[in-house]
GROMACS .gro file of C-alpha atoms in nm:
model
  466
    1UNK     CA    1   0.000   0.000   0.000
    2UNK     CA    2   0.124   0.348  -0.085
    3UNK     CA    3   0.060   0.594   0.197
    4UNK     CA    4  -0.011   0.960   0.128
    5UNK     CA    5  -0.076   1.266   0.339
    6UNK     CA    6  -0.431   1.402   0.335
    7UNK     CA    7  -0.479   1.774   0.281
    8UNK     CA    8  -0.813   1.935   0.197
    9UNK     CA    9  -0.986   1.600   0.166
   10UNK     CA   10  -0.752   1.465  -0.104
   11UNK     CA   11  -0.428   1.265  -0.115
   12UNK     CA   12  -0.125   1.495  -0.108
   13UNK     CA   13   0.180   1.330  -0.264
   14UNK     CA   14   0.523   1.426  -0.133
   15UNK     CA   15   0.843   1.472  -0.330
   16UNK     CA   16   1.033   1.244  -0.093
   17UNK     CA   17   0.965   0.949   0.136
   18UNK     CA   18   1.127   0.791   0.439
   19UNK     CA   19   1.146   0.434   0.567
   20UNK     CA   20   0.934   0.316   0.859
   21UNK     CA   21   1.096   0.020   1.034
   22UNK     CA   22   0.919  -0.286   1.170
   23UNK     CA   23   1.054  -0.326   1.526
   24UNK     CA   24   1.053  -0.705   1.486
   25UNK     CA   25   1.275  -0.670   1.178
   26UNK     CA   26   1.242  -0.545   0.822
   27UNK     CA   27   1.042  -0.259   0.677
   28UNK     CA   28   0.684  -0.171   0.770
   29UNK     CA   29   0.647   0.072   0.479
   30UNK     CA   30   0.745   0.415   0.350
   31UNK     CA   31   0.586   0.742   0.451
   32UNK     CA   32   0.569   1.080   0.275
   33UNK     CA   33   0.826   1.332   0.395
   34UNK     CA   34   0.616   1.646   0.421
   35UNK     CA   35   0.750   2.000   0.416
   36UNK     CA   36   0.670   2.331   0.582
   37UNK     CA   37   0.479   2.421   0.265
   38UNK     CA   38   0.263   2.110   0.316
   39UNK     CA   39   0.194   2.223   0.671
   40UNK     CA   40   0.085   2.566   0.548
   41UNK     CA   41  -0.146   2.406   0.293
   42UNK     CA   42  -0.296   2.177   0.558
   43UNK     CA   43  -0.360   2.466   0.796
   44UNK     CA   44  -0.515   2.672   0.515
   45UNK     CA   45  -0.745   2.382   0.425
   46UNK     CA   46  -0.848   2.340   0.788
   47UNK     CA   47  -0.914   2.713   0.823
   48UNK     CA   48  -1.131   2.713   0.512
   49UNK     CA   49  -1.328   2.411   0.633
   50UNK     CA   50  -1.373   2.565   0.980
   51UNK     CA   51  -1.597   2.838   0.841
   52UNK     CA   52  -1.878   2.593   0.766
   53UNK     CA   53  -1.789   2.307   1.004
   54UNK     CA   54  -1.803   2.534   1.310
   55UNK     CA   55  -2.158   2.640   1.218
   56UNK     CA   56  -2.303   2.290   1.214
   57UNK     CA   57  -2.557   2.200   1.478
   58UNK     CA   58  -2.460   1.979   1.768
   59UNK     CA   59  -2.680   1.707   1.620
   60UNK     CA   60  -2.495   1.723   1.287
   61UNK     CA   61  -2.154   1.716   1.457
   62UNK     CA   62  -2.266   1.415   1.657
   63UNK     CA   63  -2.381   1.234   1.343
   64UNK     CA   64  -2.045   1.293   1.176
   65UNK     CA   65  -1.862   1.163   1.483
   66UNK     CA   66  -2.083   0.855   1.486
   67UNK     CA   67  -1.992   0.797   1.120
   68UNK     CA   68  -1.625   0.829   1.215
   69UNK     CA   69  -1.673   0.570   1.489
   70UNK     CA   70  -1.839   0.331   1.245
   71UNK     CA   71  -1.556   0.375   0.995
   72UNK     CA   72  -1.298   0.294   1.266
   73UNK     CA   73  -1.489  -0.021   1.357
   74UNK     CA   74  -1.520  -0.125   0.993
   75UNK     CA   75  -1.144  -0.111   0.942
   76UNK     CA   76  -1.030  -0.219   1.289
   77UNK     CA   77  -0.842  -0.530   1.175
   78UNK     CA   78  -0.666  -0.352   0.890
   79UNK     CA   79  -0.548  -0.079   1.127
   80UNK     CA   80  -0.445  -0.332   1.393
   81UNK     CA   81  -0.222  -0.505   1.140
   82UNK     CA   82  -0.061  -0.171   1.051
   83UNK     CA   83  -0.005  -0.086   1.419
   84UNK     CA   84   0.172  -0.417   1.477
   85UNK     CA   85   0.387  -0.371   1.168
   86UNK     CA   86   0.516  -0.027   1.266
   87UNK     CA   87   0.484  -0.021   1.645
   88UNK     CA   88   0.578  -0.380   1.722
   89UNK     CA   89   0.308  -0.465   1.976
   90UNK     CA   90   0.138  -0.803   1.937
   91UNK     CA   91  -0.195  -0.837   1.766
   92UNK     CA   92  -0.332  -1.017   2.070
   93UNK     CA   93  -0.327  -0.967   2.446
   94UNK     CA   94  -0.321  -0.598   2.532
   95UNK     CA   95  -0.183  -0.526   2.185
   96UNK     CA   96  -0.304  -0.384   1.855
   97UNK     CA   97  -0.653  -0.534   1.856
   98UNK     CA   98  -0.691  -0.412   2.214
   99UNK     CA   99  -0.581  -0.066   2.099
  100UNK     CA  100  -0.839  -0.065   1.822
  101UNK     CA  101  -1.107  -0.170   2.070
  102UNK     CA  102  -1.008   0.127   2.284
  103UNK     CA  103  -1.014   0.358   1.982
  104UNK     CA  104  -1.370   0.251   1.901
  105UNK     CA  105  -1.482   0.288   2.264
  106UNK     CA  106  -1.338   0.638   2.299
  107UNK     CA  107  -1.472   0.751   1.964
  108UNK     CA  108  -1.820   0.621   2.039
  109UNK     CA  109  -1.834   0.774   2.384
  110UNK     CA  110  -1.699   1.110   2.271
  111UNK     CA  111  -1.950   1.124   1.986
  112UNK     CA  112  -2.232   1.121   2.241
  113UNK     CA  113  -2.090   1.399   2.462
  114UNK     CA  114  -2.217   1.756   2.450
  115UNK     CA  115  -2.158   2.088   2.623
  116UNK     CA  116  -2.501   2.251   2.647
  117UNK     CA  117  -2.551   2.620   2.719
  118UNK     CA  118  -2.526   2.684   3.092
  119UNK     CA  119  -2.764   2.939   3.245
  120UNK     CA  120  -2.578   3.130   3.516
  121UNK     CA  121  -2.862   3.367   3.601
  122UNK     CA  122  -3.221   3.410   3.494
  123UNK     CA  123  -3.419   3.656   3.701
  124UNK     CA  124  -3.567   4.003   3.696
  125UNK     CA  125  -3.221   4.154   3.659
  126UNK     CA  126  -3.150   3.963   3.341
  127UNK     CA  127  -3.032   3.635   3.192
  128UNK     CA  128  -2.669   3.526   3.173
  129UNK     CA  129  -2.566   3.228   2.961
  130UNK     CA  130  -2.230   3.053   2.927
  131UNK     CA  131  -2.164   2.926   2.577
  132UNK     CA  132  -1.882   2.698   2.458
  133UNK     CA  133  -1.746   2.795   2.115
  134UNK     CA  134  -1.498   2.608   1.893
  135UNK     CA  135  -1.144   2.742   1.879
  136UNK     CA  136  -1.049   2.698   1.515
  137UNK     CA  137  -0.771   2.477   1.382
  138UNK     CA  138  -0.640   2.221   1.633
  139UNK     CA  139  -0.290   2.086   1.584
  140UNK     CA  140  -0.243   1.729   1.707
  141UNK     CA  141   0.103   1.583   1.772
  142UNK     CA  142   0.092   1.214   1.860
  143UNK     CA  143   0.351   0.964   1.992
  144UNK     CA  144   0.462   0.619   1.880
  145UNK     CA  145   0.328   0.403   2.162
  146UNK     CA  146  -0.048   0.405   2.081
  147UNK     CA  147  -0.060   0.568   1.736
  148UNK     CA  148  -0.428   0.513   1.653
  149UNK     CA  149  -0.587   0.531   1.997
  150UNK     CA  150  -0.413   0.855   2.090
  151UNK     CA  151  -0.499   0.999   1.749
  152UNK     CA  152  -0.864   0.926   1.830
  153UNK     CA  153  -0.823   1.088   2.173
  154UNK     CA  154  -0.712   1.406   1.995
  155UNK     CA  155  -0.933   1.406   1.686
  156UNK     CA  156  -1.278   1.316   1.820
  157UNK     CA  157  -1.320   1.586   2.085
  158UNK     CA  158  -1.189   1.845   1.840
  159UNK     CA  159  -1.443   1.744   1.575
  160UNK     CA  160  -1.726   1.706   1.824
  161UNK     CA  161  -1.684   2.066   1.939
  162UNK     CA  162  -1.674   2.210   1.586
  163UNK     CA  163  -1.299   2.244   1.536
  164UNK     CA  164  -1.094   2.129   1.238
  165UNK     CA  165  -0.769   1.933   1.272
  166UNK     CA  166  -0.417   1.900   1.138
  167UNK     CA  167  -0.252   1.589   1.283
  168UNK     CA  168   0.115   1.496   1.273
  169UNK     CA  169   0.204   1.146   1.396
  170UNK     CA  170   0.545   1.033   1.517
  171UNK     CA  171   0.787   0.958   1.231
  172UNK     CA  172   0.836   0.617   1.394
  173UNK     CA  173   0.469   0.517   1.351
  174UNK     CA  174   0.305   0.731   1.082
  175UNK     CA  175   0.147   0.463   0.863
  176UNK     CA  176  -0.157   0.371   1.074
  177UNK     CA  177  -0.244   0.739   1.123
  178UNK     CA  178  -0.207   0.815   0.752
  179UNK     CA  179  -0.447   0.530   0.676
  180UNK     CA  180  -0.686   0.626   0.957
  181UNK     CA  181  -0.715   0.984   0.833
  182UNK     CA  182  -0.764   0.870   0.473
  183UNK     CA  183  -1.048   0.643   0.586
  184UNK     CA  184  -1.214   0.910   0.800
  185UNK     CA  185  -1.209   1.152   0.509
  186UNK     CA  186  -1.450   0.917   0.336
  187UNK     CA  187  -1.719   1.037   0.581
  188UNK     CA  188  -1.602   1.391   0.663
  189UNK     CA  189  -1.620   1.713   0.459
  190UNK     CA  190  -1.297   1.814   0.284
  191UNK     CA  191  -1.046   1.996   0.500
  192UNK     CA  192  -1.200   1.906   0.835
  193UNK     CA  193  -0.928   1.647   0.910
  194UNK     CA  194  -0.581   1.673   0.756
  195UNK     CA  195  -0.267   1.466   0.811
  196UNK     CA  196   0.095   1.556   0.747
  197UNK     CA  197   0.402   1.344   0.813
  198UNK     CA  198   0.775   1.397   0.813
  199UNK     CA  199   1.099   1.244   0.932
  200UNK     CA  200   1.166   1.537   1.173
  201UNK     CA  201   1.507   1.575   1.006
  202UNK     CA  202   1.439   1.769   0.688
  203UNK     CA  203   1.174   1.992   0.850
  204UNK     CA  204   1.058   1.979   1.211
  205UNK     CA  205   0.686   1.991   1.148
  206UNK     CA  206   0.591   1.960   1.514
  207UNK     CA  207   0.795   2.265   1.608
  208UNK     CA  208   0.646   2.457   1.316
  209UNK     CA  209   0.293   2.360   1.423
  210UNK     CA  210   0.358   2.483   1.775
  211UNK     CA  211   0.449   2.828   1.643
  212UNK     CA  212   0.209   2.843   1.347
  213UNK     CA  213  -0.018   3.150   1.366
  214UNK     CA  214  -0.303   2.964   1.195
  215UNK     CA  215  -0.327   2.697   1.465
  216UNK     CA  216  -0.530   2.793   1.772
  217UNK     CA  217  -0.461   2.492   1.993
  218UNK     CA  218  -0.199   2.219   2.026
  219UNK     CA  219  -0.285   1.886   2.183
  220UNK     CA  220   0.027   1.680   2.248
  221UNK     CA  221   0.109   1.344   2.400
  222UNK     CA  222   0.476   1.268   2.455
  223UNK     CA  223   0.785   1.351   2.656
  224UNK     CA  224   0.823   1.630   2.910
  225UNK     CA  225   1.115   1.775   2.717
  226UNK     CA  226   0.915   1.811   2.397
  227UNK     CA  227   0.614   1.943   2.587
  228UNK     CA  228   0.826   2.220   2.737
  229UNK     CA  229   0.945   2.318   2.388
  230UNK     CA  230   0.585   2.329   2.267
  231UNK     CA  231   0.486   2.562   2.552
  232UNK     CA  232   0.770   2.798   2.463
  233UNK     CA  233   0.692   2.797   2.091
  234UNK     CA  234   0.318   2.841   2.148
  235UNK     CA  235   0.349   3.139   2.382
  236UNK     CA  236   0.375   3.420   2.122
  237UNK     CA  237   0.043   3.317   1.962
  238UNK     CA  238  -0.126   3.236   2.297
  239UNK     CA  239  -0.232   2.893   2.181
  240UNK     CA  240  -0.453   2.681   2.399
  241UNK     CA  241  -0.263   2.372   2.511
  242UNK     CA  242  -0.340   2.023   2.630
  243UNK     CA  243  -0.016   1.845   2.715
  244UNK     CA  244  -0.013   1.485   2.839
  245UNK     CA  245   0.348   1.416   2.913
  246UNK     CA  246   0.572   1.167   3.088
  247UNK     CA  247   0.489   0.988   3.407
  248UNK     CA  248   0.706   0.795   3.648
  249UNK     CA  249   0.408   0.638   3.819
  250UNK     CA  250   0.450   0.488   4.164
  251UNK     CA  251   0.252   0.206   4.322
  252UNK     CA  252   0.242   0.144   4.698
  253UNK     CA  253   0.164  -0.204   4.829
  254UNK     CA  254   0.038  -0.190   5.187
  255UNK     CA  255   0.127  -0.473   5.430
  256UNK     CA  256  -0.227  -0.619   5.430
  257UNK     CA  257  -0.229  -0.687   5.053
  258UNK     CA  258  -0.252  -1.045   4.923
  259UNK     CA  259   0.057  -1.104   4.703
  260UNK     CA  260  -0.102  -1.378   4.493
  261UNK     CA  261  -0.422  -1.180   4.440
  262UNK     CA  262  -0.246  -0.867   4.316
  263UNK     CA  263   0.038  -1.020   4.112
  264UNK     CA  264  -0.143  -1.019   3.777
  265UNK     CA  265  -0.269  -0.665   3.822
  266UNK     CA  266   0.077  -0.543   3.921
  267UNK     CA  267   0.234  -0.712   3.621
  268UNK     CA  268  -0.003  -0.562   3.363
  269UNK     CA  269   0.004  -0.226   3.538
  270UNK     CA  270   0.379  -0.219   3.475
  271UNK     CA  271   0.426  -0.421   3.156
  272UNK     CA  272   0.126  -0.322   2.941
  273UNK     CA  273   0.258  -0.238   2.593
  274UNK     CA  274   0.600  -0.355   2.716
  275UNK     CA  275   0.604  -0.071   2.967
  276UNK     CA  276   0.576   0.182   2.683
  277UNK     CA  277   0.275   0.356   2.834
  278UNK     CA  278   0.271   0.699   2.997
  279UNK     CA  279   0.054   0.584   3.286
  280UNK     CA  280   0.222   0.247   3.339
  281UNK     CA  281   0.348   0.148   3.683
  282UNK     CA  282   0.716   0.248   3.678
  283UNK     CA  283   0.814   0.219   4.049
  284UNK     CA  284   0.674  -0.028   4.301
  285UNK     CA  285   0.707   0.033   4.676
  286UNK     CA  286   0.631  -0.280   4.881
  287UNK     CA  287   0.613  -0.311   5.260
  288UNK     CA  288   0.892  -0.522   5.406
  289UNK     CA  289   0.646  -0.771   5.562
  290UNK     CA  290   0.532  -0.894   5.220
  291UNK     CA  291   0.813  -0.771   4.995
  292UNK     CA  292   0.958  -1.113   4.920
  293UNK     CA  293   0.617  -1.272   4.868
  294UNK     CA  294   0.509  -0.997   4.625
  295UNK     CA  295   0.835  -1.031   4.432
  296UNK     CA  296   0.795  -1.408   4.410
  297UNK     CA  297   0.434  -1.382   4.290
  298UNK     CA  298   0.527  -1.121   4.030
  299UNK     CA  299   0.811  -1.330   3.894
  300UNK     CA  300   0.593  -1.640   3.885
  301UNK     CA  301   0.327  -1.462   3.679
  302UNK     CA  302   0.579  -1.290   3.450
  303UNK     CA  303   0.731  -1.624   3.352
  304UNK     CA  304   0.399  -1.724   3.190
  305UNK     CA  305   0.396  -1.438   2.936
  306UNK     CA  306   0.504  -1.532   2.580
  307UNK     CA  307   0.735  -1.279   2.412
  308UNK     CA  308   0.779  -1.275   2.036
  309UNK     CA  309   0.709  -1.092   1.709
  310UNK     CA  310   0.384  -0.901   1.715
  311UNK     CA  311   0.257  -1.075   1.402
  312UNK     CA  312   0.274  -1.410   1.581
  313UNK     CA  313  -0.076  -1.477   1.713
  314UNK     CA  314   0.070  -1.646   2.023
  315UNK     CA  315   0.279  -1.346   2.133
  316UNK     CA  316   0.157  -1.140   2.427
  317UNK     CA  317   0.454  -0.900   2.449
  318UNK     CA  318   0.666  -0.791   2.154
  319UNK     CA  319   0.986  -0.592   2.098
  320UNK     CA  320   1.057  -0.239   2.209
  321UNK     CA  321   0.957   0.010   1.944
  322UNK     CA  322   1.287   0.174   1.853
  323UNK     CA  323   1.664   0.155   1.908
  324UNK     CA  324   1.674   0.468   2.126
  325UNK     CA  325   1.426   0.317   2.371
  326UNK     CA  326   1.605  -0.017   2.370
  327UNK     CA  327   1.935   0.157   2.448
  328UNK     CA  328   1.777   0.351   2.736
  329UNK     CA  329   1.626   0.040   2.895
  330UNK     CA  330   1.952  -0.149   2.850
  331UNK     CA  331   2.145   0.131   3.021
  332UNK     CA  332   1.908   0.160   3.314
  333UNK     CA  333   1.891  -0.217   3.370
  334UNK     CA  334   2.270  -0.255   3.350
  335UNK     CA  335   2.314   0.012   3.619
  336UNK     CA  336   2.042  -0.144   3.836
  337UNK     CA  337   2.200  -0.490   3.817
  338UNK     CA  338   2.520  -0.355   3.970
  339UNK     CA  339   2.341  -0.249   4.289
  340UNK     CA  340   2.014  -0.437   4.305
  341UNK     CA  341   1.896  -0.797   4.309
  342UNK     CA  342   1.798  -0.926   3.967
  343UNK     CA  343   1.486  -1.138   4.009
  344UNK     CA  344   1.392  -1.191   3.644
  345UNK     CA  345   1.526  -1.111   3.299
  346UNK     CA  346   1.782  -0.836   3.271
  347UNK     CA  347   1.922  -0.928   2.932
  348UNK     CA  348   1.869  -0.754   2.597
  349UNK     CA  349   1.741  -0.997   2.338
  350UNK     CA  350   1.796  -1.015   1.965
  351UNK     CA  351   1.723  -0.693   1.780
  352UNK     CA  352   1.484  -0.473   1.980
  353UNK     CA  353   1.359  -0.745   2.213
  354UNK     CA  354   1.413  -0.711   2.587
  355UNK     CA  355   1.285  -0.974   2.825
  356UNK     CA  356   1.056  -0.868   3.113
  357UNK     CA  357   1.282  -0.762   3.398
  358UNK     CA  358   1.218  -0.726   3.772
  359UNK     CA  359   1.488  -0.588   4.002
  360UNK     CA  360   1.469  -0.548   4.382
  361UNK     CA  361   1.708  -0.380   4.624
  362UNK     CA  362   1.689  -0.032   4.472
  363UNK     CA  363   1.597   0.306   4.622
  364UNK     CA  364   1.509   0.657   4.514
  365UNK     CA  365   1.822   0.804   4.363
  366UNK     CA  366   1.894   0.499   4.150
  367UNK     CA  367   1.850   0.568   3.777
  368UNK     CA  368   1.593   0.292   3.717
  369UNK     CA  369   1.379   0.442   3.995
  370UNK     CA  370   1.426   0.810   3.916
  371UNK     CA  371   1.410   0.802   3.536
  372UNK     CA  372   1.103   0.701   3.339
  373UNK     CA  373   1.229   0.381   3.177
  374UNK     CA  374   0.934   0.340   2.937
  375UNK     CA  375   1.015  -0.026   2.894
  376UNK     CA  376   0.981  -0.376   3.043
  377UNK     CA  377   1.186  -0.323   3.359
  378UNK     CA  378   1.028  -0.277   3.703
  379UNK     CA  379   1.218  -0.171   4.015
  380UNK     CA  380   1.075  -0.300   4.344
  381UNK     CA  381   1.161  -0.084   4.646
  382UNK     CA  382   1.124  -0.213   5.002
  383UNK     CA  383   0.986   0.019   5.273
  384UNK     CA  384   0.896  -0.021   5.640
  385UNK     CA  385   0.678   0.284   5.708
  386UNK     CA  386   0.394   0.410   5.492
  387UNK     CA  387   0.500   0.771   5.546
  388UNK     CA  388   0.834   0.680   5.395
  389UNK     CA  389   0.659   0.521   5.096
  390UNK     CA  390   0.433   0.822   5.037
  391UNK     CA  391   0.729   1.060   5.049
  392UNK     CA  392   0.927   0.842   4.808
  393UNK     CA  393   0.633   0.809   4.569
  394UNK     CA  394   0.588   1.188   4.568
  395UNK     CA  395   0.962   1.248   4.535
  396UNK     CA  396   0.945   1.289   4.159
  397UNK     CA  397   0.893   1.588   3.930
  398UNK     CA  398   0.625   1.384   3.752
  399UNK     CA  399   0.270   1.331   3.864
  400UNK     CA  400   0.062   1.144   3.607
  401UNK     CA  401  -0.073   0.836   3.784
  402UNK     CA  402  -0.031   0.630   4.099
  403UNK     CA  403  -0.184   0.332   4.274
  404UNK     CA  404  -0.235   0.179   4.618
  405UNK     CA  405  -0.273  -0.195   4.674
  406UNK     CA  406  -0.448  -0.323   4.986
  407UNK     CA  407  -0.724  -0.549   5.114
  408UNK     CA  408  -0.864  -0.249   5.307
  409UNK     CA  409  -1.019  -0.014   5.049
  410UNK     CA  410  -1.080   0.267   5.298
  411UNK     CA  411  -0.719   0.259   5.413
  412UNK     CA  412  -0.598   0.252   5.053
  413UNK     CA  413  -0.813   0.554   4.966
  414UNK     CA  414  -0.664   0.747   5.259
  415UNK     CA  415  -0.314   0.683   5.124
  416UNK     CA  416  -0.425   0.753   4.766
  417UNK     CA  417  -0.550   1.100   4.861
  418UNK     CA  418  -0.195   1.195   4.960
  419UNK     CA  419  -0.033   1.098   4.630
  420UNK     CA  420   0.066   1.386   4.404
  421UNK     CA  421  -0.075   1.263   4.074
  422UNK     CA  422  -0.365   1.332   3.840
  423UNK     CA  423  -0.513   0.982   3.858
  424UNK     CA  424  -0.487   0.721   4.133
  425UNK     CA  425  -0.616   0.365   4.128
  426UNK     CA  426  -0.691   0.116   4.404
  427UNK     CA  427  -0.576  -0.242   4.339
  428UNK     CA  428  -0.515  -0.169   3.970
  429UNK     CA  429  -0.305   0.073   3.768
  430UNK     CA  430  -0.353   0.270   3.449
  431UNK     CA  431  -0.718   0.173   3.397
  432UNK     CA  432  -0.828   0.490   3.220
  433UNK     CA  433  -1.185   0.535   3.094
  434UNK     CA  434  -1.345   0.768   2.837
  435UNK     CA  435  -1.588   0.910   3.096
  436UNK     CA  436  -1.320   1.009   3.350
  437UNK     CA  437  -1.086   1.308   3.305
  438UNK     CA  438  -0.720   1.213   3.266
  439UNK     CA  439  -0.420   1.441   3.301
  440UNK     CA  440  -0.107   1.502   3.499
  441UNK     CA  441   0.008   1.737   3.772
  442UNK     CA  442   0.354   1.884   3.828
  443UNK     CA  443   0.571   1.818   3.520
  444UNK     CA  444   0.339   1.556   3.373
  445UNK     CA  445   0.115   1.786   3.184
  446UNK     CA  446  -0.130   2.068   3.144
  447UNK     CA  447  -0.504   2.025   3.113
  448UNK     CA  448  -0.704   1.703   3.089
  449UNK     CA  449  -0.845   1.470   2.829
  450UNK     CA  450  -1.167   1.263   2.821
  451UNK     CA  451  -1.519   1.324   2.943
  452UNK     CA  452  -1.691   1.661   2.952
  453UNK     CA  453  -1.388   1.822   3.115
  454UNK     CA  454  -1.167   1.707   2.830
  455UNK     CA  455  -1.422   1.816   2.569
  456UNK     CA  456  -1.434   2.165   2.719
  457UNK     CA  457  -1.060   2.206   2.654
  458UNK     CA  458  -1.136   2.237   2.283
  459UNK     CA  459  -1.357   2.542   2.336
  460UNK     CA  460  -1.349   2.906   2.433
  461UNK     CA  461  -1.603   3.043   2.677
  462UNK     CA  462  -1.837   3.320   2.570
  463UNK     CA  463  -2.070   3.469   2.828
  464UNK     CA  464  -2.387   3.635   2.698
  465UNK     CA  465  -2.557   3.897   2.916
  466UNK     CA  466  -2.916   3.962   2.811
   0.00000   0.00000   0.00000
């Protein structure tokens, strides 16, 4: 299949292309290497489409979003195959088909949301109404870990609120987004949804989007470093921003937890998508009374997980997505092995594979604990006082998610309330939902996604005094 950018509702061929690697080996495909001129054309198309799209009724916008949801469902398997080819995650387990299921669920739920006029006052002195109005062109910059699902998280609320979109996926995983946008243009008016891609070497399209005067909002999912650059570039044009950035999520296991009962939840909290998930469990603090039992149960469960190429229907975990991430995990694990106790794994595999790794005997200050590893390596830290654990969990510049594990829900909730993070789970980790706002505190982000609160981030407020 030949992949093209979509600008103004039509394929937009590029003068050059770049290779997109398959993390399991070989080539996933070739993507168009867009230019700054392509970006300008995409923004102009989105601006032109905004004039009529923003005037549609809420009912019409909802119907279009429902058609988008149906189109995603219709092509779910095709897109799952593309995700596996370029991202590396398995088709099965919590892999590409799981991602497409999430994309459909989020699209369907968002299509049904609305932000009705809010009456602030209606009395003899007058009537005051709060209206939510679309912003204009939304620029979406997506990462390589969940290329289709995160694209849906960005696109659907923008469309539902009457905005138009220019999306730029990661150069590591552009193919599934190019195909997604081409498919959605079959049911959307021309110019409403545009897609540009580039290798980030010839032209840095993301940086240009952040500064582009024709873009009114940037929604970004990715690293803290890139998010900070976006904030700086967006300041002169006062863009609205939603930034969902890195997390170094901590989990605290209280002494009354049942190690066998929580082992599976702990494993998937940490190793979902091979640990390449912003809100994955990255640091695990376990009370000394059950530390060894929790470690043993985790290792026992981890040994049952098949690792292999994503295209193999029996694989549950695949390779890491790219060489840079593989090198980072390898470095952090090598340093951790020198100090800590290696309980499982620890060895880089062939190519970009890295076996699930669990290391005990570490503390805050060790690189595997302090840095977001974004890979299949979990440090387990022993503690003897819950105050110590809370302080250690909060001792990070990040604050995306956290979790508390206990057989006493009330006690767990008391501890959870003291964690400095945007989302906190009890006896699970990372279980986000389309009806619950999701976002980070501290350095993990700005604004929220999902639900009515997330939808409102794509609007300006206008108050009408009558």
